[in-house]
Coordinates of C-alpha atoms in Angstrom, one line a residue:
Chain A
M1 CA 8.1 53.6 24.3
R2 CA 8.2 55.7 21.1
D3 CA 5.9 53.2 19.4
A4 CA 3.5 53.5 22.3
F5 CA 3.7 57.3 22.0
S6 CA 3.2 57.3 18.3
R7 CA 0.3 54.8 18.5
C8 CA -1.5 56.6 21.4
L9 CA -1.1 59.9 19.7
A10 CA -2.6 58.7 16.4
Q11 CA -5.5 57.1 18.3
A12 CA -6.2 60.2 20.3
A13 CA -6.2 62.3 17.2
Q14 CA -8.6 60.1 15.5
A15 CA -10.9 60.2 18.5
D16 CA -10.7 63.9 18.9
P17 CA -10.5 66.2 15.8
R18 CA -9.5 69.1 18.1
L19 CA -6.1 67.4 18.7
L20 CA -3.4 69.0 16.5
L21 CA 0.2 67.9 16.5
L22 CA 2.7 70.6 16.1
T23 CA 6.4 69.9 15.6
G24 CA 9.3 72.2 15.0
D25 CA 10.6 70.0 12.0
H26 CA 11.4 67.1 14.3
G27 CA 10.3 63.5 14.6
Y28 CA 10.7 62.4 11.0
A29 CA 9.6 58.8 10.9
L30 CA 7.9 59.0 14.4
F31 CA 4.9 60.5 12.8
D32 CA 4.4 58.3 9.8
E33 CA 1.4 56.7 11.3
F34 CA -0.1 60.0 12.5
R35 CA 0.3 61.6 9.1
R36 CA -1.2 58.6 7.4
V37 CA -4.4 58.4 9.6
C38 CA -4.9 62.2 10.2
P39 CA -2.8 64.3 7.9
D40 CA -4.9 67.4 8.5
Q41 CA -4.1 67.4 12.2
F42 CA -0.3 67.5 11.6
I43 CA 1.4 70.9 11.5
N44 CA 5.1 71.2 10.9
A45 CA 5.7 74.7 12.3
G46 CA 9.2 74.8 10.9
V47 CA 12.4 75.4 12.8
A48 CA 10.8 78.2 14.8
E49 CA 10.0 76.9 18.3
Q50 CA 9.0 80.2 19.9
N51 CA 6.3 80.8 17.3
M52 CA 5.2 77.2 17.5
V53 CA 4.4 77.5 21.2
G54 CA 2.6 80.8 20.7
V55 CA 0.6 79.3 17.9
A56 CA -0.3 76.4 20.2
A57 CA -1.5 79.0 22.7
G58 CA -3.7 80.6 20.2
L59 CA -5.1 77.3 19.0
A60 CA -5.8 76.2 22.5
K61 CA -7.6 79.5 23.3
A62 CA -9.8 78.8 20.3
G63 CA -10.7 75.3 21.5
F64 CA -8.2 73.1 19.9
R65 CA -6.0 70.6 21.8
P66 CA -2.4 71.2 20.6
V67 CA 0.3 68.7 21.2
V68 CA 3.7 70.3 20.8
Y69 CA 6.5 67.9 20.0
G70 CA 10.2 68.7 20.3
L71 CA 13.5 67.4 21.6
S72 CA 13.5 68.0 25.3
A73 CA 16.7 70.0 24.9
F74 CA 14.6 72.6 23.0
V75 CA 11.0 72.1 24.2
P76 CA 10.8 73.2 27.0
V77 CA 14.1 74.9 27.5
R78 CA 14.5 77.1 24.4
V79 CA 10.8 78.3 24.7
L80 CA 10.5 78.4 28.5
E81 CA 9.2 81.9 28.5
Q82 CA 6.6 81.2 25.8
I83 CA 5.5 78.2 27.9
K84 CA 5.4 80.3 31.1
L85 CA 3.4 83.3 29.7
D86 CA 1.5 82.0 26.7
I87 CA 0.5 78.6 28.1
C88 CA 0.9 78.3 31.9
Y89 CA -0.3 81.8 32.8
E90 CA -3.4 81.2 30.7
Q91 CA -3.7 77.6 32.0
L92 CA -4.2 76.3 28.5
P93 CA -4.6 72.6 27.7
V94 CA -1.4 72.1 25.7
V95 CA 0.6 68.9 25.9
F96 CA 4.3 69.2 25.4
I97 CA 6.3 66.1 24.4
G98 CA 10.0 66.3 25.2
D99 CA 11.8 63.5 23.3
G100 CA 15.2 62.2 23.9
A101 CA 15.3 63.5 27.5
G102 CA 18.5 63.2 29.5
L103 CA 21.5 61.8 27.7
V104 CA 19.8 60.0 24.9
Y105 CA 21.4 62.1 22.1
G106 CA 24.7 61.4 23.7
Q107 CA 27.1 61.8 20.8
L108 CA 25.6 65.0 19.6
G109 CA 26.8 66.9 22.7
S110 CA 25.4 69.4 25.1
S111 CA 23.1 71.1 22.7
H112 CA 21.0 67.9 22.4
Q113 CA 21.3 66.6 26.0
S114 CA 18.7 67.8 28.5
T115 CA 19.3 67.5 32.2
E116 CA 17.5 70.7 33.2
D117 CA 14.0 70.4 31.7
I118 CA 12.3 69.1 34.8
A119 CA 13.9 71.8 37.0
A120 CA 12.9 74.5 34.6
L121 CA 9.2 73.4 34.4
R122 CA 8.8 72.5 38.0
A123 CA 9.0 76.2 38.8
L124 CA 6.2 77.1 36.4
P125 CA 2.8 77.3 38.1
N126 CA 0.0 75.2 36.5
M127 CA 2.5 72.9 34.7
A128 CA 2.2 69.1 35.2
I129 CA 5.2 66.9 34.5
L130 CA 5.0 63.3 33.5
S131 CA 8.0 61.0 33.1
P132 CA 7.1 57.5 32.1
A133 CA 9.5 54.6 32.7
D134 CA 8.3 52.3 29.9
A135 CA 5.8 51.9 27.1
H136 CA 3.1 51.0 29.5
E137 CA 3.6 54.0 31.7
M138 CA 3.7 56.1 28.5
T139 CA 0.3 54.9 27.5
T140 CA -1.2 55.8 30.9
C141 CA 0.7 59.1 31.0
L142 CA -0.7 60.1 27.6
K143 CA -4.2 59.2 28.6
L144 CA -3.8 61.6 31.6
A145 CA -2.2 64.3 29.4
F146 CA -5.0 64.2 26.8
E147 CA -7.6 64.8 29.4
G148 CA -6.9 68.4 28.7
I149 CA -7.0 69.9 32.2
G150 CA -4.1 72.2 31.6
P151 CA -0.5 72.3 30.4
V152 CA 1.3 69.0 30.7
Y153 CA 4.9 68.1 29.9
V154 CA 5.6 64.5 29.0
R155 CA 9.3 63.6 29.3
M156 CA 10.3 60.9 26.9
G157 CA 13.6 59.3 27.8
K158 CA 15.6 56.3 26.6
A159 CA 13.0 54.2 24.8
D160 CA 14.6 50.8 24.5
L161 CA 15.5 49.8 28.0
G162 CA 12.8 47.2 28.3
V163 CA 9.5 47.2 30.2
V164 CA 8.9 47.7 33.9
H165 CA 5.3 46.7 33.7
A166 CA 3.4 43.8 32.1
Q167 CA 0.6 46.2 31.1
P168 CA -0.4 49.8 31.4
P169 CA -0.6 50.5 35.1
L170 CA -3.5 52.5 36.5
F171 CA -2.4 55.7 38.2
D172 CA -3.8 59.1 38.6
W173 CA -2.2 62.6 38.8
G174 CA 0.4 62.7 41.5
Q175 CA 0.3 59.1 42.3
I176 CA 3.5 57.1 42.7
Y177 CA 3.4 53.3 43.1
P178 CA 5.8 50.5 44.0
V179 CA 7.3 48.3 41.2
A180 CA 9.1 46.3 43.9
E181 CA 7.7 45.7 47.4
G182 CA 9.7 45.5 50.7
N183 CA 10.2 46.8 54.2
G184 CA 14.0 47.0 54.1
P185 CA 15.9 49.9 55.4
L186 CA 16.4 51.5 52.0
A187 CA 13.6 52.8 49.7
W188 CA 14.3 53.6 46.1
I189 CA 12.4 56.2 44.2
A190 CA 13.1 56.6 40.5
T191 CA 11.7 58.1 37.3
G192 CA 11.9 57.5 33.6
A193 CA 14.6 55.3 32.3
M194 CA 16.2 55.1 35.7
V195 CA 13.5 52.9 37.0
T196 CA 15.0 49.8 35.4
T197 CA 18.4 50.7 36.9
A198 CA 16.8 51.2 40.3
L199 CA 15.2 47.8 40.1
A200 CA 18.5 46.2 39.2
V201 CA 20.6 47.8 41.9
A202 CA 18.0 47.7 44.7
A203 CA 18.0 43.9 44.4
D204 CA 21.4 44.1 46.1
W205 CA 19.7 45.5 49.2
P206 CA 17.1 42.7 49.8
G207 CA 13.8 44.0 50.9
S208 CA 14.1 47.3 49.2
P209 CA 10.9 48.7 47.8
V210 CA 11.3 50.5 44.5
W211 CA 8.8 53.3 43.6
S212 CA 8.2 54.5 40.1
V213 CA 7.3 58.1 39.7
P214 CA 5.6 58.7 36.4
C215 CA 4.1 61.9 37.7
I216 CA 6.7 64.3 39.0
K217 CA 4.4 67.3 39.3
P218 CA 2.0 67.1 41.1
L219 CA 3.6 64.7 43.4
D220 CA 1.9 62.9 46.2
A221 CA 3.6 64.6 49.2
E222 CA 1.9 62.4 51.8
R223 CA 3.0 59.2 50.1
V224 CA 6.6 60.5 49.8
A225 CA 6.6 61.6 53.4
A226 CA 5.3 58.2 54.5
I227 CA 8.1 56.5 52.5
C228 CA 10.6 58.8 54.2
R229 CA 9.3 57.9 57.6
R230 CA 9.3 54.2 57.0
H231 CA 12.9 53.7 55.8
E232 CA 16.3 54.6 57.0
A233 CA 17.3 56.3 53.8
V234 CA 15.7 57.1 50.5
I235 CA 17.7 56.8 47.2
V236 CA 16.4 58.9 44.3
L237 CA 17.4 58.2 40.8
E238 CA 16.9 60.3 37.7
E239 CA 18.5 61.0 34.4
H240 CA 18.5 64.7 35.2
S241 CA 20.5 67.3 37.2
I242 CA 20.5 66.6 40.9
Y243 CA 19.3 70.2 41.1
G244 CA 15.6 70.8 40.7
G245 CA 14.4 67.4 39.6
L246 CA 12.8 64.5 41.3
G247 CA 15.5 64.2 44.0
S248 CA 15.0 67.8 44.9
A249 CA 11.3 67.3 45.0
V250 CA 11.6 64.4 47.4
A251 CA 14.2 66.2 49.5
E252 CA 11.9 69.2 49.7
I253 CA 9.0 67.1 51.0
A254 CA 11.3 65.3 53.5
A255 CA 12.7 68.6 54.8
A256 CA 9.2 69.9 55.5
A257 CA 7.4 66.8 56.6
A258 CA 9.7 63.8 57.4
P259 CA 13.4 64.5 57.7
T260 CA 15.5 61.6 56.7
W261 CA 18.5 60.7 54.6
I262 CA 18.0 61.4 50.9
C263 CA 20.6 60.2 48.5
R264 CA 20.1 62.1 45.2
I265 CA 21.6 60.3 42.2
G266 CA 21.5 62.1 39.0
V267 CA 23.7 64.3 36.8
A268 CA 26.1 66.5 38.9
D269 CA 26.2 70.2 38.2
R270 CA 28.3 69.9 35.0
F271 CA 28.0 69.2 31.3
S272 CA 29.2 66.1 29.6
E273 CA 32.9 66.3 29.1
R274 CA 33.3 63.9 26.2
C275 CA 31.6 62.6 23.1
G276 CA 30.0 59.2 23.8
S277 CA 27.2 56.8 23.3
Y278 CA 24.3 56.7 25.7
A279 CA 25.9 53.9 27.7
Y280 CA 29.2 55.7 27.8
L281 CA 27.7 58.9 29.0
M282 CA 25.6 57.1 31.7
R283 CA 29.0 55.8 33.0
E284 CA 30.6 59.2 32.7
H285 CA 27.8 60.7 34.8
G286 CA 27.7 57.8 37.3
L287 CA 24.3 56.7 36.3
D288 CA 25.1 53.1 35.2
A289 CA 24.2 50.3 37.6
T290 CA 27.8 49.8 38.9
S291 CA 28.3 53.5 39.6
V292 CA 24.9 53.8 41.3
R293 CA 25.7 50.9 43.5
R294 CA 29.0 52.5 44.5
Q295 CA 27.4 55.9 45.2
V296 CA 24.8 54.3 47.4
E297 CA 27.4 52.4 49.4
Q298 CA 29.5 55.6 49.8
F299 CA 26.5 57.6 50.9
M300 CA 25.6 55.0 53.5
A301 CA 29.2 54.8 54.8
R302 CA 29.7 58.5 54.8
N303 CA 26.6 59.1 56.9
G304 CA 27.2 56.2 59.3
L305 CA 24.2 54.3 58.1
H306 CA 24.5 50.6 58.7
S307 CA 22.1 48.9 56.4
N308 CA 24.5 48.0 53.7
Q309 CA 23.1 44.6 53.3
L310 CA 24.9 43.9 50.1
A311 CA 28.2 44.2 51.9
E312 CA 26.9 42.1 54.8
S313 CA 25.6 39.4 52.4
R314 CA 29.0 39.4 50.6
R315 CA 30.8 39.0 53.9
A316 CA 28.5 36.2 54.9
A317 CA 29.3 34.5 51.5
Chain B
M1 CA -23.3 113.8 20.9
T2 CA -19.8 112.3 20.9
Q3 CA -18.6 109.5 18.8
R4 CA -17.4 106.4 20.5
F5 CA -13.7 105.8 20.5
D6 CA -13.0 109.4 20.0
P7 CA -9.2 109.7 20.0
I8 CA -9.2 112.8 22.2
R9 CA -11.4 111.1 24.8
L10 CA -9.2 107.9 24.6
R11 CA -6.2 110.0 25.2
R12 CA -7.8 111.7 28.2
T13 CA -8.7 108.3 29.6
I14 CA -5.1 107.2 29.1
L15 CA -3.8 110.3 31.0
E16 CA -6.3 109.9 33.8
M17 CA -5.3 106.3 34.2
A18 CA -1.6 107.1 34.1
Y19 CA -2.0 109.9 36.6
A20 CA -4.2 108.0 39.0
G21 CA -1.9 105.0 38.9
S22 CA 1.3 107.0 38.7
T23 CA 2.5 104.9 35.8
V24 CA 4.9 105.1 32.9
H25 CA 4.6 103.9 29.3
I26 CA 2.3 106.7 28.4
P27 CA 3.8 107.6 25.0
C28 CA 3.6 104.1 23.6
A29 CA -0.1 104.0 24.4
M30 CA -0.6 107.4 22.7
S31 CA 1.0 106.3 19.4
I32 CA -1.6 103.5 18.8
V33 CA -4.8 105.4 19.8
E34 CA -6.0 106.0 16.2
I35 CA -5.1 102.4 15.2
L36 CA -7.2 101.0 18.1
A37 CA -9.9 103.6 17.6
V38 CA -10.4 102.7 14.0
L39 CA -10.4 99.0 14.7
Y40 CA -12.8 99.2 17.7
R41 CA -15.1 101.7 16.0
S42 CA -15.4 100.2 12.5
Y43 CA -14.0 96.7 12.2
L44 CA -13.9 94.5 15.3
R45 CA -16.9 92.3 15.4
L46 CA -17.6 92.0 19.2
D47 CA -20.5 91.1 21.3
P48 CA -21.0 94.1 23.5
N49 CA -22.4 91.9 26.2
D50 CA -19.8 89.2 26.1
P51 CA -16.1 90.0 25.7
D52 CA -15.4 86.2 25.4
C53 CA -18.0 85.6 22.7
P54 CA -16.4 82.6 20.8
E55 CA -17.2 84.1 17.4
R56 CA -15.5 87.5 18.1
D57 CA -12.8 89.1 16.1
Y58 CA -9.5 89.4 18.0
L59 CA -7.5 92.4 18.8
V60 CA -4.1 91.1 19.9
L61 CA -2.0 93.8 21.5
S62 CA 1.5 92.3 21.1
K63 CA 3.2 95.4 22.3
G64 CA 1.7 95.0 25.7
H65 CA 3.3 98.2 27.0
G66 CA 0.6 100.2 25.2
V67 CA -2.2 98.5 27.1
M68 CA -3.6 101.8 28.5
A69 CA -4.8 102.6 25.0
Q70 CA -6.7 99.3 25.0
Y71 CA -8.0 99.9 28.5
A72 CA -9.4 103.2 27.3
C73 CA -11.2 101.3 24.5
L74 CA -12.6 98.8 26.9
H75 CA -13.8 101.7 29.0
E76 CA -15.6 103.0 25.9
L77 CA -17.2 99.6 25.5
G78 CA -18.3 99.6 29.1
W79 CA -16.2 96.6 29.9
L80 CA -14.1 98.6 32.3
S81 CA -15.8 101.0 34.7
D82 CA -14.8 104.4 35.9
A83 CA -13.8 102.7 39.2
D84 CA -11.5 100.4 37.2
R85 CA -9.9 103.4 35.5
Q86 CA -9.3 105.1 38.8
A87 CA -7.9 102.0 40.4
Y88 CA -5.5 101.1 37.7
F89 CA -2.0 100.0 38.9
R90 CA -3.1 100.2 42.6
D91 CA -2.6 97.3 45.0
A92 CA -5.0 94.4 44.8
T93 CA -6.7 95.7 41.6
R94 CA -7.0 93.8 38.4
L95 CA -5.5 96.1 35.8
K96 CA -1.8 95.5 35.5
G97 CA 0.7 97.6 33.8
L98 CA 1.0 95.4 30.8
S99 CA -1.5 93.5 28.7
D100 CA -3.0 90.6 30.6
A101 CA -5.4 88.1 29.1
H102 CA -7.1 87.6 32.5
V103 CA -8.8 90.9 31.8
P104 CA -12.0 90.3 29.7
G105 CA -11.4 92.0 26.4
L106 CA -7.6 91.5 26.4
E107 CA -6.6 88.5 24.3
V108 CA -2.9 88.0 25.2
S109 CA -0.5 88.4 28.1
S110 CA 2.2 90.3 26.4
G111 CA 4.4 91.9 28.9
S112 CA 7.3 90.2 27.3
L113 CA 7.8 91.4 23.7
G114 CA 7.6 89.1 20.8
H115 CA 4.9 86.8 22.2
G116 CA 1.5 88.2 21.1
L117 CA 1.8 88.0 17.4
S118 CA 2.4 84.2 17.5
V119 CA -0.7 83.7 19.7
G120 CA -2.6 85.8 17.2
V121 CA -1.3 83.6 14.4
G122 CA -2.6 80.6 16.4
L123 CA -6.0 82.3 16.7
A124 CA -6.1 83.1 13.0
L125 CA -5.2 79.5 12.2
A126 CA -7.9 78.2 14.5
A127 CA -10.4 80.4 12.8
K128 CA -9.4 79.0 9.4
R129 CA -9.6 75.4 10.7
R130 CA -13.0 76.0 12.3
G131 CA -14.2 77.6 9.1
T132 CA -15.3 80.8 10.7
S133 CA -14.9 84.3 9.2
Q134 CA -13.1 85.6 12.3
R135 CA -10.2 88.0 11.9
V136 CA -7.2 88.8 14.0
F137 CA -5.9 92.3 14.2
A138 CA -2.5 92.3 15.8
V139 CA -0.6 95.4 16.9
V140 CA 3.2 95.0 17.1
G141 CA 5.7 97.6 18.1
D142 CA 8.6 98.5 15.7
G143 CA 11.0 98.0 18.6
E144 CA 9.3 94.8 19.4
A145 CA 10.1 93.7 15.8
N146 CA 13.7 93.3 17.0
E147 CA 12.5 90.0 18.5
G148 CA 13.1 87.0 16.3
A149 CA 9.8 85.5 17.3
I150 CA 8.0 88.2 15.4
W151 CA 9.7 87.0 12.2
E152 CA 9.0 83.4 13.0
A153 CA 5.3 84.3 13.3
L154 CA 5.3 86.2 10.0
M155 CA 6.9 83.3 8.2
F156 CA 4.4 80.9 9.6
A157 CA 1.4 83.2 8.9
A158 CA 2.4 83.6 5.3
H159 CA 3.2 79.9 4.8
A160 CA -0.2 79.0 6.3
R161 CA -1.9 81.6 4.0
L162 CA -3.6 83.3 6.9
D163 CA -5.4 86.1 5.0
N164 CA -7.6 86.7 8.1
L165 CA -4.5 88.1 10.0
F166 CA -3.9 91.8 9.9
V167 CA -0.5 92.8 11.4
F168 CA -0.1 96.5 12.3
I169 CA 3.4 97.6 13.0
D170 CA 3.2 100.7 15.2
A171 CA 6.2 102.4 13.6
N172 CA 6.8 105.3 16.0
G173 CA 10.6 105.1 15.5
L174 CA 11.5 105.0 19.2
Q175 CA 12.3 102.1 21.5
A176 CA 13.4 101.9 25.1
M177 CA 16.9 103.1 24.7
G178 CA 16.7 105.4 21.7
T179 CA 15.5 105.6 18.1
T180 CA 14.9 102.4 16.2
A181 CA 17.6 103.5 13.7
E182 CA 20.1 103.9 16.5
V183 CA 19.3 100.8 18.5
M184 CA 18.6 98.3 15.7
N185 CA 18.2 99.6 12.3
M186 CA 15.8 97.4 10.6
G187 CA 15.6 99.3 7.3
S188 CA 12.2 99.3 5.6
L189 CA 9.6 97.4 7.6
V190 CA 7.1 97.4 4.8
E191 CA 9.7 95.8 2.4
K192 CA 10.5 93.2 5.1
L193 CA 6.8 92.4 5.6
T194 CA 6.4 92.1 1.9
A195 CA 9.5 89.9 1.6
F196 CA 8.0 87.7 4.3
G197 CA 5.0 87.1 2.2
L198 CA 2.5 89.7 3.5
E199 CA 0.4 92.0 1.4
S200 CA 1.6 95.2 2.9
H201 CA 1.0 98.9 2.9
E202 CA 2.3 102.0 4.7
V203 CA 0.0 104.5 6.2
D204 CA -0.1 107.5 8.5
G205 CA -1.0 105.8 11.7
H206 CA -2.8 108.9 13.1
D207 CA -5.0 109.5 10.0
H208 CA -8.3 107.9 10.7
A209 CA -9.4 107.9 7.1
A210 CA -6.2 106.7 5.7
L211 CA -6.2 103.8 8.2
A212 CA -9.7 102.9 7.3
N213 CA -9.1 103.1 3.6
T214 CA -6.0 100.8 3.9
I215 CA -8.0 98.3 6.0
D216 CA -10.9 98.4 3.5
E217 CA -8.5 97.8 0.6
L218 CA -6.9 94.8 2.4
L219 CA -10.2 93.4 3.4
A220 CA -11.3 93.5 -0.2
S221 CA -8.2 91.8 -1.4
K222 CA -8.6 88.3 -2.7
E223 CA -5.0 87.4 -2.2
P224 CA -4.6 84.5 0.2
R225 CA -1.9 86.2 2.2
P226 CA -1.7 87.8 5.7
K227 CA -1.9 91.6 5.6
G228 CA 0.7 94.0 6.9
I229 CA 0.2 97.6 7.7
V230 CA 3.2 99.7 8.7
A231 CA 1.6 102.6 10.5
H232 CA 3.9 105.5 10.9
T233 CA 3.1 107.1 14.2
V234 CA 4.5 109.5 16.8
K235 CA 5.3 108.2 20.2
G236 CA 3.5 110.4 22.7
K237 CA 1.2 111.7 20.0
G238 CA -1.1 114.6 21.0
I239 CA 1.0 115.8 24.0
S240 CA 3.6 118.2 22.6
F241 CA 6.1 117.7 25.4
M242 CA 5.9 113.9 25.1
E243 CA 6.2 113.7 21.3
H244 CA 9.6 112.5 20.2
D245 CA 11.0 112.6 23.7
N246 CA 11.9 109.1 24.8
T247 CA 12.5 110.0 28.5
W248 CA 8.7 110.1 28.7
H249 CA 8.8 106.3 28.2
Y250 CA 9.9 106.2 31.9
T251 CA 8.4 109.4 33.3
R252 CA 5.3 109.7 35.5
L253 CA 2.9 112.5 35.4
N254 CA 2.8 115.0 38.2
A255 CA 0.0 117.5 38.9
Q256 CA 1.5 120.1 36.6
T257 CA 2.3 117.8 33.6
F258 CA -1.0 116.1 34.0
A259 CA -2.9 119.4 33.8
A260 CA -0.7 120.6 31.0
A261 CA -1.3 117.4 29.0
M262 CA -5.1 117.5 29.6
R263 CA -5.2 121.2 28.5
E264 CA -3.4 120.3 25.2
L265 CA -6.1 117.8 24.4
G266 CA -8.7 120.5 24.7
P267 CA -11.8 120.9 26.7
E268 CA -13.7 117.9 28.0
I269 CA -16.1 116.6 25.4
A270 CA -19.6 116.4 26.6
A271 CA -20.8 112.9 27.3
A272 CA -23.3 111.5 24.9

């Protein structure tokens, strides 16, 4: 996914001299290609993210197309107010890239983990939020982001979990689409790196459709409501706090348009307790496949839902 | 015949707006009147018919609390009407209490301190990259300079050799809760600006000629550095009972204080 990002960025910059890449001294080797092919469009703004976002605003006002890169723990969180006032209020076409979203920088601790970025940005008017699941979704997401219609945040999570798609899927703003079809009682909605987990676990409930959500905001409310109506329960997976992220967005739509059971699986309202690798922390937070499966079973049992086909199939065997 | 951007008339406009809208933040508008008057009268290259002319110079009011002074200048330009002036701060009108870039003629939304200078730095960088001769004049409060983002912006501007950026520090010595020395003593601002790589001067911020001379000198400089001007000013300048009295940061005018303030400014100057 990082390769796709790096390649798309360099291509876009070559095609459009207005594109300027700003980084707060992050992304060392990631931008080798970019710096090689368009060195004049690369700006290292130093370890000073507040200024970097303000400078991006000024550049955008004057007709440039800034792309602001940072770790998602810092951009958007550290500079939320600059994004709110300097960028979103002015509806400026600035693309923010938040790298290492979720628990990717596991061992470095809470400063470098980001499980609140979606929630923070969802509350900002005019801000679009993209969250690609693999390199192919990243390619399409960047294409949308570079259209330059306004502020966009591209959330870049764990990069090496394999591909979901065989080629860049075609989707537009707000669109969500199935990566597994089915009319079973459970529907799965996932974003970012959790799409691969959703695909793996949903297979235990035969006939479960899995929807990938590369565009969290705007979100196709009618489509989500239709999914909520069609299935007994909806399982939402994200590598983000269960507060304010995709699960919340789906639950909000369901509450208003199609009340149903929504099982939100994400990071509970707490920080990581221990040092650990990505895999370790995904287990600690209950986001590995085994933990997800167990949480879904518990959710179904607790709420008296009877579509636990995994258990049934195990009994039959 | 009156001169455009006459400081007395700008101050009268500020008082009229503040009284009509029953607003606070009067003294921090008064302190920057001469700075804005000099810039609008003599230096800012604007298209009088198009506030958004792409080739314009930028006046970036980073200390957005002083926006009434800029509104008064926009009124001089004819970009704000008498009706706008009377409607200021009222429900469903367009002039808000702090600088707002949705108003033609205002470049930044700077209600929160420490934002505007960075946007100005971006505008100056854009001008350099586009190869235009546009200049950015940013006005920053000395209290606002407590914000770390201001120093991030200055570092970047010096590093990027933005000699088209002019940073005015409105050094009126007062901030929300007291004097700058009491709240956050920053020492010599001109030394700090110089240390951060700016070509810097100190000047009496109410002396029109001194301001113009300083700007002329900096404009003539060949040094590839951003320019800093620490303008020593008086918060509430021109109204004796507001000067040096920080309670006026939060105080509204009533009929008596409005009349007294207008009297101090002298008789109405005949329109041109």
